[in-house]
Structures are given as C-alpha cells and as structure tokens.
Short mmCIF file of C-alpha atoms in Angstrom, two decimals:
data_model
loop_
_atom_site.label_atom_id
_atom_site.label_comp_id
_atom_site.label_asym_id
_atom_site.label_seq_id
_atom_site.Cartn_x
_atom_site.Cartn_y
_atom_site.Cartn_z
CA MET A 23 -2.43 -17.21 -4.72
CA LYS A 24 0.07 -17.26 -1.95
CA ARG A 25 2.32 -14.96 -1.04
CA LEU A 26 6.12 -16.27 -1.41
CA LYS A 27 6.96 -13.58 1.48
CA GLU A 28 5.41 -12.98 4.29
CA VAL A 29 4.17 -9.18 4.83
CA LYS A 30 5.67 -7.69 7.47
CA LYS A 31 3.45 -6.83 10.78
CA ALA A 32 3.86 -2.76 11.94
CA ARG A 33 4.77 -2.72 15.64
CA ILE A 34 2.61 -0.87 16.94
CA GLY A 35 2.63 1.69 20.17
CA LEU A 36 0.25 2.64 22.98
CA TYR A 37 -0.31 4.30 25.59
CA SER A 38 -3.53 6.14 27.42
CA ALA A 39 -2.62 9.71 28.94
CA GLY A 40 -4.25 10.57 32.23
CA LEU A 41 -3.41 13.08 35.56
CA SER A 42 -1.98 10.61 38.68
CA VAL A 43 -3.77 13.19 41.45
CA TYR A 44 -6.79 12.02 39.76
CA TRP A 45 -6.63 8.16 41.07
CA ALA A 46 -6.91 8.83 44.94
CA GLN A 47 -9.96 11.70 44.21
CA PHE A 48 -11.91 9.25 42.06
CA PRO A 49 -11.56 5.65 43.12
CA GLY A 50 -12.35 3.41 39.97
CA LEU A 51 -11.56 5.88 37.56
CA HIS A 52 -8.25 4.42 37.13
CA ASP A 53 -9.61 0.94 36.20
CA CYS A 54 -11.96 2.53 34.15
CA LEU A 55 -9.57 4.36 31.77
CA LEU A 56 -7.35 0.89 31.66
CA ASN A 57 -10.46 -0.76 30.48
CA TYR A 58 -10.73 1.37 27.60
CA ASN A 59 -6.77 1.17 27.08
CA ALA A 60 -7.08 -3.35 27.09
CA PHE A 61 -10.32 -2.39 24.94
CA LEU A 62 -7.71 -0.24 21.82
CA ALA A 63 -4.84 -2.78 22.67
CA ARG A 64 -7.74 -5.55 21.34
CA ARG A 65 -8.81 -3.65 18.38
CA LEU A 66 -5.43 -2.66 17.51
CA SER A 67 -4.03 -6.47 17.53
CA ASP A 68 -5.81 -6.80 14.12
CA PHE A 69 -3.57 -4.65 12.73
CA GLY A 70 -0.14 -5.63 14.24
CA GLU A 71 2.09 -6.55 16.90
CA ILE A 72 0.69 -4.55 19.79
CA TYR A 73 3.52 -2.88 22.59
CA ASN A 74 0.86 -1.67 25.54
CA TYR A 75 2.74 0.97 27.90
CA GLY A 76 -0.50 1.23 29.83
CA MET A 77 -1.23 4.86 31.73
CA VAL A 78 1.25 7.15 31.64
CA ASP A 79 -0.06 9.91 34.37
CA SER A 80 3.27 11.66 35.31
CA GLU A 81 6.81 12.70 33.33
CA GLU A 82 8.44 9.91 35.18
CA LYS A 83 6.41 7.60 33.23
CA GLY A 84 6.37 9.72 29.56
CA ARG A 85 10.12 9.04 29.90
CA ALA A 86 9.66 5.46 30.96
CA ALA A 87 7.22 4.81 28.05
CA GLY A 88 9.53 6.30 25.55
CA GLU A 89 12.86 4.29 26.37
CA TYR A 90 9.88 1.16 26.41
CA PHE A 91 8.68 2.10 22.65
CA ASN A 92 12.51 2.51 21.39
CA GLN A 93 13.12 -1.10 22.72
CA ASN A 94 10.44 -2.57 21.18
CA ASN A 95 11.81 -1.06 17.94
CA VAL A 96 7.46 0.26 17.28
CA ASP A 97 6.94 2.04 13.36
CA ILE A 98 3.90 4.04 15.30
CA VAL A 99 2.53 5.33 18.32
CA PHE A 100 -0.99 5.74 19.51
CA SER A 101 -1.84 8.15 22.59
CA HIS A 102 -4.94 7.62 24.06
CA SER A 103 -5.82 10.70 25.49
CA ALA A 104 -7.97 9.06 28.48
CA THR A 105 -8.89 12.14 30.57
CA TYR A 106 -7.07 15.42 30.91
CA TYR A 107 -3.68 15.23 31.46
CA THR A 108 -0.41 17.60 31.48
CA SER A 109 1.17 17.92 28.25
CA ALA A 110 4.74 17.78 30.19
CA SER A 111 3.82 14.05 31.40
CA VAL A 112 3.52 13.09 27.20
CA LEU A 113 6.34 15.26 25.46
CA PRO A 114 9.00 13.59 26.94
CA ILE A 115 7.62 10.11 25.41
CA HIS A 116 8.16 11.66 21.82
CA GLN A 117 11.34 12.96 22.36
CA ILE A 118 13.11 10.17 23.19
CA ASN A 119 10.84 8.17 20.63
CA LYS A 120 10.76 9.42 17.13
CA ALA A 121 7.53 7.29 16.01
CA PRO A 122 5.22 9.27 14.21
CA VAL A 123 2.20 9.28 16.65
CA ILE A 124 -1.10 9.64 16.13
CA VAL A 125 -3.20 11.16 19.27
CA LEU A 126 -6.79 9.51 20.12
CA ASN A 127 -9.28 11.49 20.49
CA LEU A 128 -12.04 8.76 21.58
CA GLN A 129 -15.38 9.90 23.44
CA PRO A 130 -17.10 6.39 25.47
CA ALA A 131 -20.38 7.92 25.14
CA PRO A 132 -21.73 10.10 22.51
CA GLU A 133 -23.47 12.03 25.04
CA MET A 134 -23.08 12.35 29.02
CA ASN A 135 -26.15 11.10 31.45
CA TYR A 136 -26.00 14.92 32.41
CA GLU A 137 -29.03 14.81 35.52
CA LYS A 138 -26.33 11.47 36.95
CA THR A 139 -23.10 12.27 36.26
CA GLY A 140 -20.52 13.62 38.53
CA THR A 141 -16.68 14.80 38.11
CA ASP A 142 -15.17 11.11 38.26
CA ARG A 143 -17.56 10.42 34.90
CA TRP A 144 -17.23 13.80 33.36
CA LEU A 145 -13.35 13.27 33.43
CA ALA A 146 -13.82 10.05 31.54
CA GLN A 147 -15.49 11.52 28.69
CA CYS A 148 -13.56 14.63 28.56
CA THR A 149 -10.96 13.28 26.16
CA ALA A 150 -10.88 16.18 23.92
CA CYS A 151 -9.89 18.38 26.96
CA PRO A 152 -5.90 18.40 26.99
CA ILE A 153 -5.26 17.87 22.93
CA PRO A 154 -5.41 21.70 22.48
CA GLU A 155 -2.38 21.66 24.96
CA LEU A 156 -0.43 18.82 23.74
CA SER A 157 -1.01 20.36 20.18
CA ASN A 158 0.74 23.64 21.51
CA ALA A 159 3.68 21.59 22.93
CA PHE A 160 4.23 19.54 20.31
CA ASN A 161 4.89 22.63 17.77
CA ARG A 162 6.58 24.57 19.83
CA SER A 163 8.83 20.92 20.11
CA GLY A 164 8.42 20.54 16.53
CA ILE A 165 6.85 17.26 16.87
CA PRO A 166 4.27 16.66 14.30
CA PHE A 167 1.00 14.54 15.58
CA ARG A 168 -2.09 13.74 13.70
CA CYS A 169 -5.08 13.40 15.89
CA VAL A 170 -8.42 10.62 15.15
CA ASN A 171 -11.62 12.30 16.67
CA GLY A 172 -14.73 10.66 17.11
CA LEU A 173 -15.81 7.55 19.62
CA LEU A 174 -14.71 4.74 21.30
CA GLY A 175 -16.28 1.98 19.25
CA LEU A 176 -17.10 -0.29 22.24
CA ASP A 177 -19.70 -3.40 21.34
CA HIS A 178 -21.13 -3.07 24.93
CA THR A 179 -21.72 -0.67 27.56
CA PRO A 180 -19.65 -1.35 30.86
CA ALA A 181 -21.09 -1.49 34.46
CA TYR A 182 -19.31 1.35 35.85
CA ALA A 183 -20.95 3.16 32.83
CA LEU A 184 -23.79 5.60 33.57
CA ALA A 185 -24.70 6.84 30.34
CA ASP A 186 -24.80 4.22 26.70
CA GLU A 187 -21.74 3.38 25.92
CA THR A 188 -22.52 0.94 22.71
CA THR A 189 -21.08 2.92 20.05
CA LYS A 190 -19.75 0.22 17.56
CA GLU A 191 -22.23 1.25 14.51
CA ARG A 192 -22.36 5.01 15.42
CA PRO A 193 -20.50 6.80 12.09
CA GLU A 194 -18.49 9.02 14.25
CA ALA A 195 -17.04 5.17 15.76
CA ILE A 196 -16.73 3.83 12.19
CA ARG A 197 -14.65 6.57 10.75
CA ALA A 198 -12.28 6.64 13.70
CA TRP A 199 -11.45 3.25 12.92
CA GLN A 200 -11.24 3.97 9.77
CA GLU A 201 -8.63 6.23 9.95
CA ILE A 202 -7.21 3.94 12.88
CA GLN A 203 -6.95 1.29 9.92
CA GLU A 204 -5.06 2.73 7.65
CA TRP A 205 -2.20 4.53 9.73
CA CYS A 206 -1.59 0.98 10.94
CA GLY A 207 -1.57 -0.42 7.25
CA ALA A 208 0.39 3.06 6.10
CA ALA A 209 2.90 1.92 9.00
CA MET A 210 3.12 -1.79 8.01
CA VAL A 211 4.20 -0.36 4.88
CA LYS A 212 6.79 1.76 6.02
CA ARG A 213 8.22 -1.24 8.08
CA SER A 214 7.88 -3.59 4.92
CA LEU A 215 9.61 -1.19 2.70
CA SER A 216 12.28 -0.97 5.44
CA HIS A 217 12.80 -4.78 5.00
CA ALA A 218 12.16 -5.41 1.19
CA VAL A 219 14.09 -6.47 -1.48
CA PHE A 220 13.78 -4.73 -4.92
CA GLY A 221 15.43 -6.40 -8.42
CA PHE A 222 16.15 -4.53 -11.10
CA LEU A 223 16.93 -6.73 -14.14
CA GLY A 224 18.57 -5.54 -17.31
CA GLY A 225 18.06 -2.16 -18.00
CA TYR A 226 15.67 0.85 -19.10
CA TYR A 227 14.09 1.31 -22.09
CA SER A 228 16.70 3.58 -23.69
CA GLY A 229 15.15 7.52 -24.35
CA MET A 230 11.98 7.37 -21.39
CA LEU A 231 13.81 9.79 -19.50
CA ASP A 232 11.06 9.53 -16.64
CA MET A 233 11.86 6.02 -15.88
CA TYR A 234 15.40 6.67 -15.13
CA SER A 235 16.14 6.33 -10.84
CA ASP A 236 18.16 7.40 -8.39
CA PHE A 237 18.59 3.91 -6.40
CA THR A 238 19.97 5.77 -3.86
CA LEU A 239 17.63 7.94 -3.44
CA LEU A 240 14.91 5.66 -3.55
CA GLN A 241 16.87 3.45 -0.38
CA ALA A 242 17.32 6.68 1.49
CA GLN A 243 13.78 7.98 1.10
CA THR A 244 11.97 4.66 1.55
CA GLY A 245 14.00 2.04 3.12
CA ILE A 246 14.24 -0.64 0.31
CA HIS A 247 17.20 -2.52 -0.88
CA ILE A 248 17.87 -2.35 -4.47
CA GLN A 249 19.68 -5.88 -6.20
CA ILE A 250 20.52 -5.18 -9.35
CA LEU A 251 20.68 -8.30 -11.63
CA GLU A 252 21.86 -9.65 -14.83
CA MET A 253 19.69 -11.94 -17.88
CA CYS A 254 22.58 -14.15 -16.81
CA ASP A 255 21.17 -14.32 -13.38
CA LEU A 256 17.99 -15.26 -15.56
CA TRP A 257 19.42 -18.25 -17.78
CA HIS A 258 21.35 -19.93 -14.59
CA CYS A 259 17.70 -19.98 -13.33
CA LEU A 260 16.19 -21.35 -16.54
CA SER A 261 18.95 -24.30 -16.55
CA GLN A 262 17.89 -25.66 -13.44
CA VAL A 263 14.47 -25.33 -14.42
CA THR A 264 12.66 -29.43 -13.94
CA GLU A 265 9.84 -30.46 -16.46
CA THR A 266 8.24 -31.23 -13.13
CA ASP A 267 8.56 -27.35 -12.61
CA ILE A 268 7.09 -26.94 -15.96
CA ARG A 269 4.08 -29.01 -15.79
CA GLU A 270 3.25 -27.10 -12.27
CA LYS A 271 3.21 -23.62 -14.03
CA MET A 272 1.14 -24.79 -16.76
CA THR A 273 -1.17 -25.79 -14.47
CA GLU A 274 -1.19 -22.66 -13.06
CA ILE A 275 -1.32 -21.10 -16.18
CA SER A 276 -4.49 -23.11 -16.96
CA ASP A 277 -6.21 -21.68 -13.36
CA PHE A 278 -5.75 -18.56 -13.86
CA PHE A 279 -5.46 -17.36 -17.58
CA GLU A 280 -7.86 -18.01 -20.67
CA ILE A 281 -6.32 -18.69 -23.73
CA SER A 282 -7.56 -16.67 -26.12
CA GLY A 283 -8.65 -17.62 -30.11
CA ASP A 284 -7.40 -14.92 -32.48
CA SER A 285 -8.28 -11.66 -32.27
CA PRO A 286 -10.93 -10.77 -34.11
CA SER A 287 -9.51 -6.98 -34.82
CA ASP A 288 -5.44 -7.23 -34.40
CA PRO A 289 -3.25 -9.38 -36.84
CA ILE A 290 -0.93 -9.63 -34.60
CA ALA A 291 -3.03 -10.84 -31.94
CA ARG A 292 -3.16 -14.90 -32.22
CA ARG A 293 -4.27 -17.65 -29.99
CA PRO A 294 -0.80 -18.31 -28.82
CA ASP A 295 0.47 -21.71 -29.63
CA GLU A 296 1.26 -24.91 -27.55
CA ASP A 297 5.19 -24.20 -28.35
CA GLN A 298 4.53 -20.26 -26.95
CA LEU A 299 2.75 -21.62 -23.35
CA LEU A 300 5.45 -24.31 -23.07
CA TRP A 301 8.21 -21.89 -23.39
CA SER A 302 6.20 -19.60 -20.95
CA ALA A 303 5.47 -22.09 -18.59
CA LYS A 304 9.65 -22.69 -18.82
CA VAL A 305 10.47 -18.98 -18.03
CA ALA A 306 7.94 -18.29 -15.61
CA ALA A 307 9.47 -21.65 -13.17
CA ALA A 308 13.20 -19.39 -14.37
CA GLN A 309 11.62 -16.07 -12.93
CA GLU A 310 10.34 -17.84 -9.34
CA LYS A 311 13.55 -19.34 -8.60
CA LEU A 312 15.23 -16.24 -9.37
CA THR A 313 12.94 -14.22 -6.74
CA VAL A 314 13.44 -16.90 -3.99
CA GLU A 315 17.10 -17.27 -4.82
CA ASN A 316 17.42 -13.48 -4.38
CA LYS A 317 14.66 -13.06 -2.18
CA LEU A 318 12.83 -10.60 -4.19
CA ASP A 319 9.85 -8.17 -2.79
CA SER A 320 9.58 -6.83 -6.49
CA LEU A 321 11.21 -6.60 -9.98
CA SER A 322 11.49 -4.07 -12.26
CA TYR A 323 12.94 -5.36 -15.74
CA TYR A 324 13.65 -5.04 -19.40
CA TYR A 325 15.92 -6.19 -21.76
CA HIS A 326 16.10 -5.82 -25.37
CA GLY A 327 17.66 -8.13 -27.08
CA ARG A 328 19.54 -8.07 -30.31
CA ASP A 329 18.83 -10.12 -33.64
CA GLU A 330 17.13 -13.22 -31.76
CA ASN A 331 19.76 -14.11 -29.17
CA GLU A 332 19.34 -16.28 -26.27
CA TYR A 333 18.46 -13.47 -23.79
CA GLU A 334 15.97 -12.04 -26.52
CA GLN A 335 14.11 -15.34 -26.54
CA LEU A 336 13.97 -15.26 -23.33
CA GLN A 337 12.63 -11.69 -22.31
CA SER A 338 9.55 -13.02 -25.10
CA GLY A 339 8.47 -15.10 -22.48
CA PHE A 340 8.74 -12.95 -19.60
CA ILE A 341 4.92 -11.47 -19.13
CA VAL A 342 2.97 -14.24 -18.09
CA GLY A 343 5.55 -15.32 -15.09
CA HIS A 344 5.64 -11.98 -14.04
CA SER A 345 2.05 -11.64 -14.02
CA LEU A 346 1.97 -14.69 -11.82
CA LEU A 347 4.86 -13.20 -9.83
CA THR A 348 2.47 -10.07 -9.16
CA ALA A 349 -0.44 -12.52 -8.11
CA LYS A 350 2.00 -13.96 -5.42
CA GLY A 351 2.74 -10.66 -4.33
CA ILE A 352 6.50 -9.55 -5.93
CA ALA A 353 5.13 -6.95 -7.70
CA CYS A 354 6.95 -6.60 -11.64
CA SER A 355 7.43 -3.56 -13.56
CA GLY A 356 8.37 -3.86 -17.11
CA GLU A 357 10.73 -0.80 -19.02
CA GLY A 358 12.50 -0.73 -16.03
CA ASP A 359 9.99 1.11 -14.37
CA ILE A 360 11.22 0.78 -10.41
CA LYS A 361 8.87 3.59 -9.46
CA THR A 362 5.75 1.93 -10.11
CA ALA A 363 7.13 -1.28 -9.10
CA LEU A 364 6.83 0.85 -5.81
CA ALA A 365 3.54 2.30 -6.52
CA MET A 366 2.44 -1.50 -7.44
CA LYS A 367 4.45 -3.15 -4.26
CA ILE A 368 2.34 -0.28 -1.90
CA SER A 369 -0.60 -1.11 -3.23
CA ASP A 370 -0.36 -4.97 -2.62
CA LEU A 371 0.90 -4.72 0.57
CA LEU A 372 -2.53 -2.41 1.76
CA ASP A 373 -4.65 -5.75 -0.73
CA ARG A 374 -5.46 -3.39 -2.59
CA GLY A 375 -4.15 -5.02 -6.09
CA GLY A 376 -2.12 -2.68 -8.39
CA SER A 377 -1.54 -3.13 -11.94
CA PHE A 378 0.98 -1.32 -14.19
CA CYS A 379 -0.23 0.87 -16.25
CA GLU A 380 -0.44 4.39 -18.55
CA ILE A 381 -3.06 6.55 -19.66
CA VAL A 382 -3.73 4.66 -23.32
CA ALA A 383 -6.68 7.12 -24.48
CA ALA A 384 -9.64 9.30 -24.04
CA ASP A 385 -13.19 8.32 -25.12
CA PHE A 386 -14.87 11.58 -25.05
CA ASN A 387 -18.14 9.91 -25.87
CA ARG A 388 -18.05 8.10 -22.63
CA ASN A 389 -16.10 10.59 -20.54
CA THR A 390 -13.81 8.09 -19.79
CA ILE A 391 -10.21 7.94 -19.73
CA ILE A 392 -8.82 4.32 -21.11
CA LEU A 393 -5.74 3.10 -18.80
CA GLY A 394 -4.22 -0.06 -19.40
CA HIS A 395 -0.41 -1.49 -20.91
CA ASP A 396 1.15 -4.73 -22.10
CA GLY A 397 3.19 -6.66 -19.56
CA PRO A 398 2.12 -8.01 -16.26
CA PHE A 399 -1.33 -7.64 -14.95
CA HIS A 400 -2.35 -7.97 -10.93
CA PHE A 401 -4.87 -11.09 -10.90
CA ALA A 402 -6.66 -9.64 -8.03
CA ILE A 403 -8.33 -6.18 -9.73
CA SER A 404 -9.22 -8.89 -12.74
CA ARG A 405 -13.61 -8.51 -13.47
CA GLU A 406 -12.70 -11.84 -15.07
CA LYS A 407 -10.17 -14.74 -15.94
CA PRO A 408 -7.28 -12.35 -18.24
CA ILE A 409 -6.99 -13.58 -21.35
CA LEU A 410 -3.64 -14.88 -22.85
CA ARG A 411 -2.54 -13.93 -26.60
CA GLY A 412 0.10 -14.71 -28.53
CA MET A 413 1.70 -11.78 -30.21
CA GLY A 414 3.75 -11.00 -33.43
CA VAL A 415 5.65 -8.37 -32.10
CA TYR A 416 5.76 -6.75 -29.18
CA HIS A 417 5.26 -3.46 -30.25
CA GLY A 418 7.98 -1.03 -29.97
CA LYS A 419 9.74 -3.97 -28.59
CA ARG A 420 12.36 -6.11 -29.67
CA GLY A 421 10.84 -9.81 -30.06
CA CYS A 422 7.53 -11.57 -29.65
CA GLY A 423 5.25 -13.97 -27.14
CA ILE A 424 2.49 -14.13 -25.11
CA SER A 425 0.43 -11.07 -23.71
CA VAL A 426 -2.23 -10.26 -20.93
CA GLU A 427 -5.74 -8.72 -21.98
CA ALA A 428 -7.39 -7.89 -19.07
CA LYS A 429 -9.64 -5.71 -17.57
CA VAL A 430 -10.47 -4.55 -13.53
CA GLN A 431 -13.31 -5.12 -12.21
CA GLU A 432 -15.97 -2.93 -12.02
CA GLY A 433 -16.48 0.31 -9.14
CA PRO A 434 -14.02 2.42 -7.17
CA VAL A 435 -10.39 2.63 -7.93
CA THR A 436 -7.54 4.73 -7.54
CA LEU A 437 -4.35 5.71 -9.32
CA LEU A 438 -0.90 6.04 -7.66
CA GLY A 439 1.58 7.56 -9.29
CA ILE A 440 4.99 8.26 -8.54
CA THR A 441 7.57 10.62 -9.63
CA GLN A 442 10.59 12.51 -8.83
CA THR A 443 11.11 16.00 -8.53
CA ARG A 444 13.12 18.53 -10.37
CA GLU A 445 14.81 18.82 -6.24
CA GLY A 446 15.61 15.34 -5.99
CA ARG A 447 12.48 13.90 -3.85
CA LEU A 448 10.04 11.53 -4.86
CA LYS A 449 6.16 12.67 -4.82
CA PHE A 450 2.65 10.68 -4.75
CA ILE A 451 0.06 11.50 -7.19
CA ILE A 452 -2.85 10.08 -6.40
CA SER A 453 -6.55 10.11 -7.47
CA GLU A 454 -9.81 8.29 -7.49
CA GLY A 455 -12.15 7.63 -9.97
CA GLN A 456 -14.51 4.93 -11.19
CA ALA A 457 -13.77 1.68 -13.37
CA LEU A 458 -16.55 0.05 -16.03
CA ASN A 459 -17.37 -1.90 -17.78
CA GLU A 460 -17.14 -0.64 -21.16
CA PRO A 461 -15.74 -2.09 -24.70
CA ILE A 462 -12.06 -2.67 -25.13
CA LEU A 463 -9.77 -3.54 -27.68
CA MET A 464 -8.58 -6.93 -28.40
CA ASN A 465 -5.25 -6.62 -28.57
CA GLY A 466 -3.17 -8.62 -25.90
CA ASN A 467 -3.38 -5.21 -23.90
CA THR A 468 -4.50 -4.79 -20.33
CA SER A 469 -7.47 -1.78 -20.90
CA THR A 470 -10.36 -0.16 -18.37
CA HIS A 471 -12.32 2.58 -19.30
CA VAL A 472 -12.15 4.92 -16.17
CA SER A 473 -14.17 7.88 -15.42
CA PHE A 474 -13.33 11.18 -13.04
CA PRO A 475 -15.30 13.85 -11.94
CA GLU A 476 -13.67 15.81 -14.71
CA THR A 477 -14.18 15.98 -18.16
CA PRO A 478 -10.93 13.77 -20.05
CA ALA A 479 -9.58 16.66 -20.92
CA GLN A 480 -9.52 18.91 -17.25
CA TYR A 481 -8.61 15.62 -15.80
CA MET A 482 -5.69 15.29 -18.05
CA ASP A 483 -4.60 19.05 -17.14
CA LYS A 484 -4.55 18.30 -13.53
CA TRP A 485 -2.71 14.73 -14.02
CA PHE A 486 0.50 16.25 -16.41
CA ARG A 487 0.23 19.44 -14.10
CA GLU A 488 1.65 17.46 -11.81
CA ALA A 489 4.99 16.22 -14.22
CA PRO A 490 4.02 12.55 -13.74
CA THR A 491 5.94 9.35 -14.72
CA HIS A 492 3.77 8.16 -17.85
CA HIS A 493 3.29 4.73 -15.62
CA LEU A 494 1.42 4.59 -12.70
CA ALA A 495 -0.12 1.76 -10.37
CA LEU A 496 -4.00 1.14 -10.55
CA SER A 497 -5.53 -0.31 -7.60
CA VAL A 498 -9.79 -1.24 -6.51
CA GLY A 499 -11.39 1.19 -3.84
CA LYS A 500 -11.12 4.52 -2.56
CA ASN A 501 -7.57 4.55 -1.92
CA ALA A 502 -6.88 8.24 -1.82
CA SER A 503 -6.83 8.78 2.11
CA LEU A 504 -4.85 5.48 2.67
CA PHE A 505 -1.84 6.45 0.37
CA ALA A 506 -1.66 9.85 1.45
CA LYS A 507 -1.35 8.57 5.11
CA THR A 508 1.25 6.13 3.76
CA ALA A 509 3.44 9.18 1.85
CA SER A 510 2.88 10.89 5.62
CA LEU A 511 4.64 8.22 7.21
CA LEU A 512 7.23 7.69 4.25
CA GLU A 513 7.78 11.77 4.46
CA ILE A 514 7.50 12.20 1.22
CA PRO A 515 5.42 14.66 -0.78
CA TYR A 516 2.32 14.07 -2.40
CA VAL A 517 -0.70 15.44 -4.13
CA ILE A 518 -4.51 14.37 -4.35
CA ILE A 519 -6.33 14.88 -7.67
#
C-alpha cells in the first residue's frame, strides 16, 4: 500500500583522502583516485542525497570540507581512504562536523600485479596504510568512528589499471556494500525520526508498568515529537466521514483481508457481521483523517471505555483501521506502547515490516516460541491474507469487535524490543530467529512459531534477563546488524541475543 508520508532520505557526506605532494610526483594518480570517488558517489546515491566534497589532501581542505558538510546538514560522512594521507588533513573535518564518520578501506583490486606495479599504482592500492594513524588521532581526539573493510566493487577494470579491478561479485565487495547500505539505512532512520510525529491517543492499559514512558526522554533520545490526542479528536474526525469514505475503506478491507467463518475452536471468535465490518470501515476512515490532520508517522493508543459509551464503541473498531494504517507506513501499537511503536516504525522505515508482538507461549515439542498479539498487524510480513474474526469480547479489555488473525511468512525474522533502563536510557534488545509454518490458534490473534538457536527455556532466560517490555516489533530478515547500526547512530545502547 502507498505510504501516507514519504520517508526522509539520508543526507550522505563523502570525501576521498590523499596526500597533495603525490600529485606532482605521480601524474595521473589524482585523476585515478577521483574516478574511484565518483564511483562511490554513484553507488551511495542509491541510498540517499549525496554531498561529495571530492579530494581532501591538506589541512586547509579538511577544514573546508568540515564546513561544507555542516552547510549541507549531513547525517553521516563516508571517509574514503584513497591512498596514504596524513591524519592532520582529515581530523579537522570531524572536529568541525559532528556527523558520524564511517571510514572506507576499499581496495580496488584483490591483489596487485606484482610484476608490473610501480609506486604510483601501489599508492592507489595501499588504502589500509593510513587508517591506524587516523584511528589513533580520532581516539585521542574523542571522535568515534567505524570502518568498512573490503573491496571497492567496480563492475569493470579501468584502462589505467594494471590488475583486475572487476570485483563487484567478490564476497569482500558484497559484504562491504551491505555494511555501507546498512549505515545509510541507519542514517535515514535517524533523520526520519528527527522529523517524525508520534501520536498518543487515550492512555495506557492500567497496571502495565513497563508501558509507561517519559515523553521528554523519548524526544531527547530519538528526536520524535509526541502529539497527545484525545478520543474527542477522533470522534470529530468520525463526524466528517462520508459514505464514499466508507465504501473506499470497505474495498481496502476486501482487498487486504479474508473474512473468516466462525472459529472451530474458540466460541468468542465468530464470522464478522456486516454491521461490524461497516463500523470498522467508518472508524478506519476516521483514523486515517486523524493521521493526516496531525501529520502522524506513528500512533500508540488505548482507551478503556465504560458502560458502552460512545468512545468505547469507537475503540471497538480500532484494529482493522490501525492495521491498514500500519500497512501505509504509520506504525500503530496498542495498549499505549509508544516504545514498541518506535521499534515498529524503525523496522518499517527500513522496509523490514515490524508487527506488534509479544511472547505468547512456548511449544516445547516443536522447540519454538509462539509470538503474536491481538491488535494491528503489518501486512508486509504476512504469510497470506490476514483473517478478520469477530470477537465477542476483547480479552482483558472492554468491548467487542473485529480482530486480525495471521502469521508471519516463513524464513529469517528479527525481534526488536525497545525498553527503558533504571538509569532512564532507552535500550534496544535485538534477536534473530526463524519463523516456521506450524499450527496456530484460531482465536483472532496473530501468532507465529519462531525457533532460536537455544531451547525455548534457554532463550527466555536470556530475553527476560534484559528487562524488556512485554511487547516487541517482529520484522522479516536477518536484521541484527542493521538494528545495531541504527542504535549506534542514535547513541542508544543495545544488546544482541
């Protein structure tokens, strides 16, 4: 489904580092290295907006490059080690510009042509030579940095080359560019969050102490703005819903959901009736109006209700509309869990899905843990069309209505939990597993069997030890490295289980 809001592109800084005295000594070397620089700029342009300073080969140019990156408000800077250079040329860049720096040690060829290579071509290959010096200078200056090591990944060998520089398919190049893409993705997340509006509608589920969050802390550590919304805001949007709006939502519901029959096992899970579907469609239209009106990127919500009042009736139609919004890039989490909404939003920005989940139970015979939840589900990671079931009661909550039943597609999955520590810091808890196609309950909840390297009991020992919240975001793919980079750029501690 088309996103309601465009994702912010990362603003990516790039420069190549060299030594000015080489250019007169070795004609052609400067142009050769700038060709590698242009190749990097082209590849990086797939991941964001590129601000390429070119060659930094003196302290003066280093200071100018730092100002250039400041002027363009870059989110991340790639420092291409093109040949040997003095650390004094590069250090001023990152003293002036505070964006995270990733040093690229990407050799053009797997090996030199030892019989023909002279000093000039050797200098184009010795990309690792200056990095220990730079590492020392950065460390003593208090500048954190990361390094990507491998091959450049050219798809051809330039005419001036003496060795084979076609390395695009080499594992050393593939690995390096995966790392680079992940760093750019992390930078995109950081920029997107700094412009994001997270709605908080209603309140928390009373007594869920892990849910309660310090909104100032969340903004301070992630950059998100939190818009506090009332049920009357949604009720106002409901009053503006037209018959055309309802018909369009009914079409979306038909396109993206399967309407269930009665559950064969759970008496409270029945086929949704027409009135329930129409009400869910009307509420979904109101939810989208509220989202657009407040320019939301995410929404956390919970409303308890009382004695079947208007707001309780309104919240009974929440799940379908919030699933539709999640599919359009607006991460929606129930029970007021804004920290898990953040985890879901990060997963979604990175095109990895991100569905509202919790540990439900273990299946000790299949050696799996069942993950799932009632409430919104992310279509992008569904194994098949999610099923809508009419619920005679929302267990543990007031009211009744339609719920979503689904399971995640088979294959690698990654859990991302975001918790708050005793010290008042956010923390990422990251874990990779394997989703399996095994039987699930037919009770209107999403459920998926996930296996981990450890037994269920051993795995839960590790997960619970990290003091998580009881919710998490379930994403598809092996994303531990990607989520760890995102945490790193946000300066949020993380642990990988």
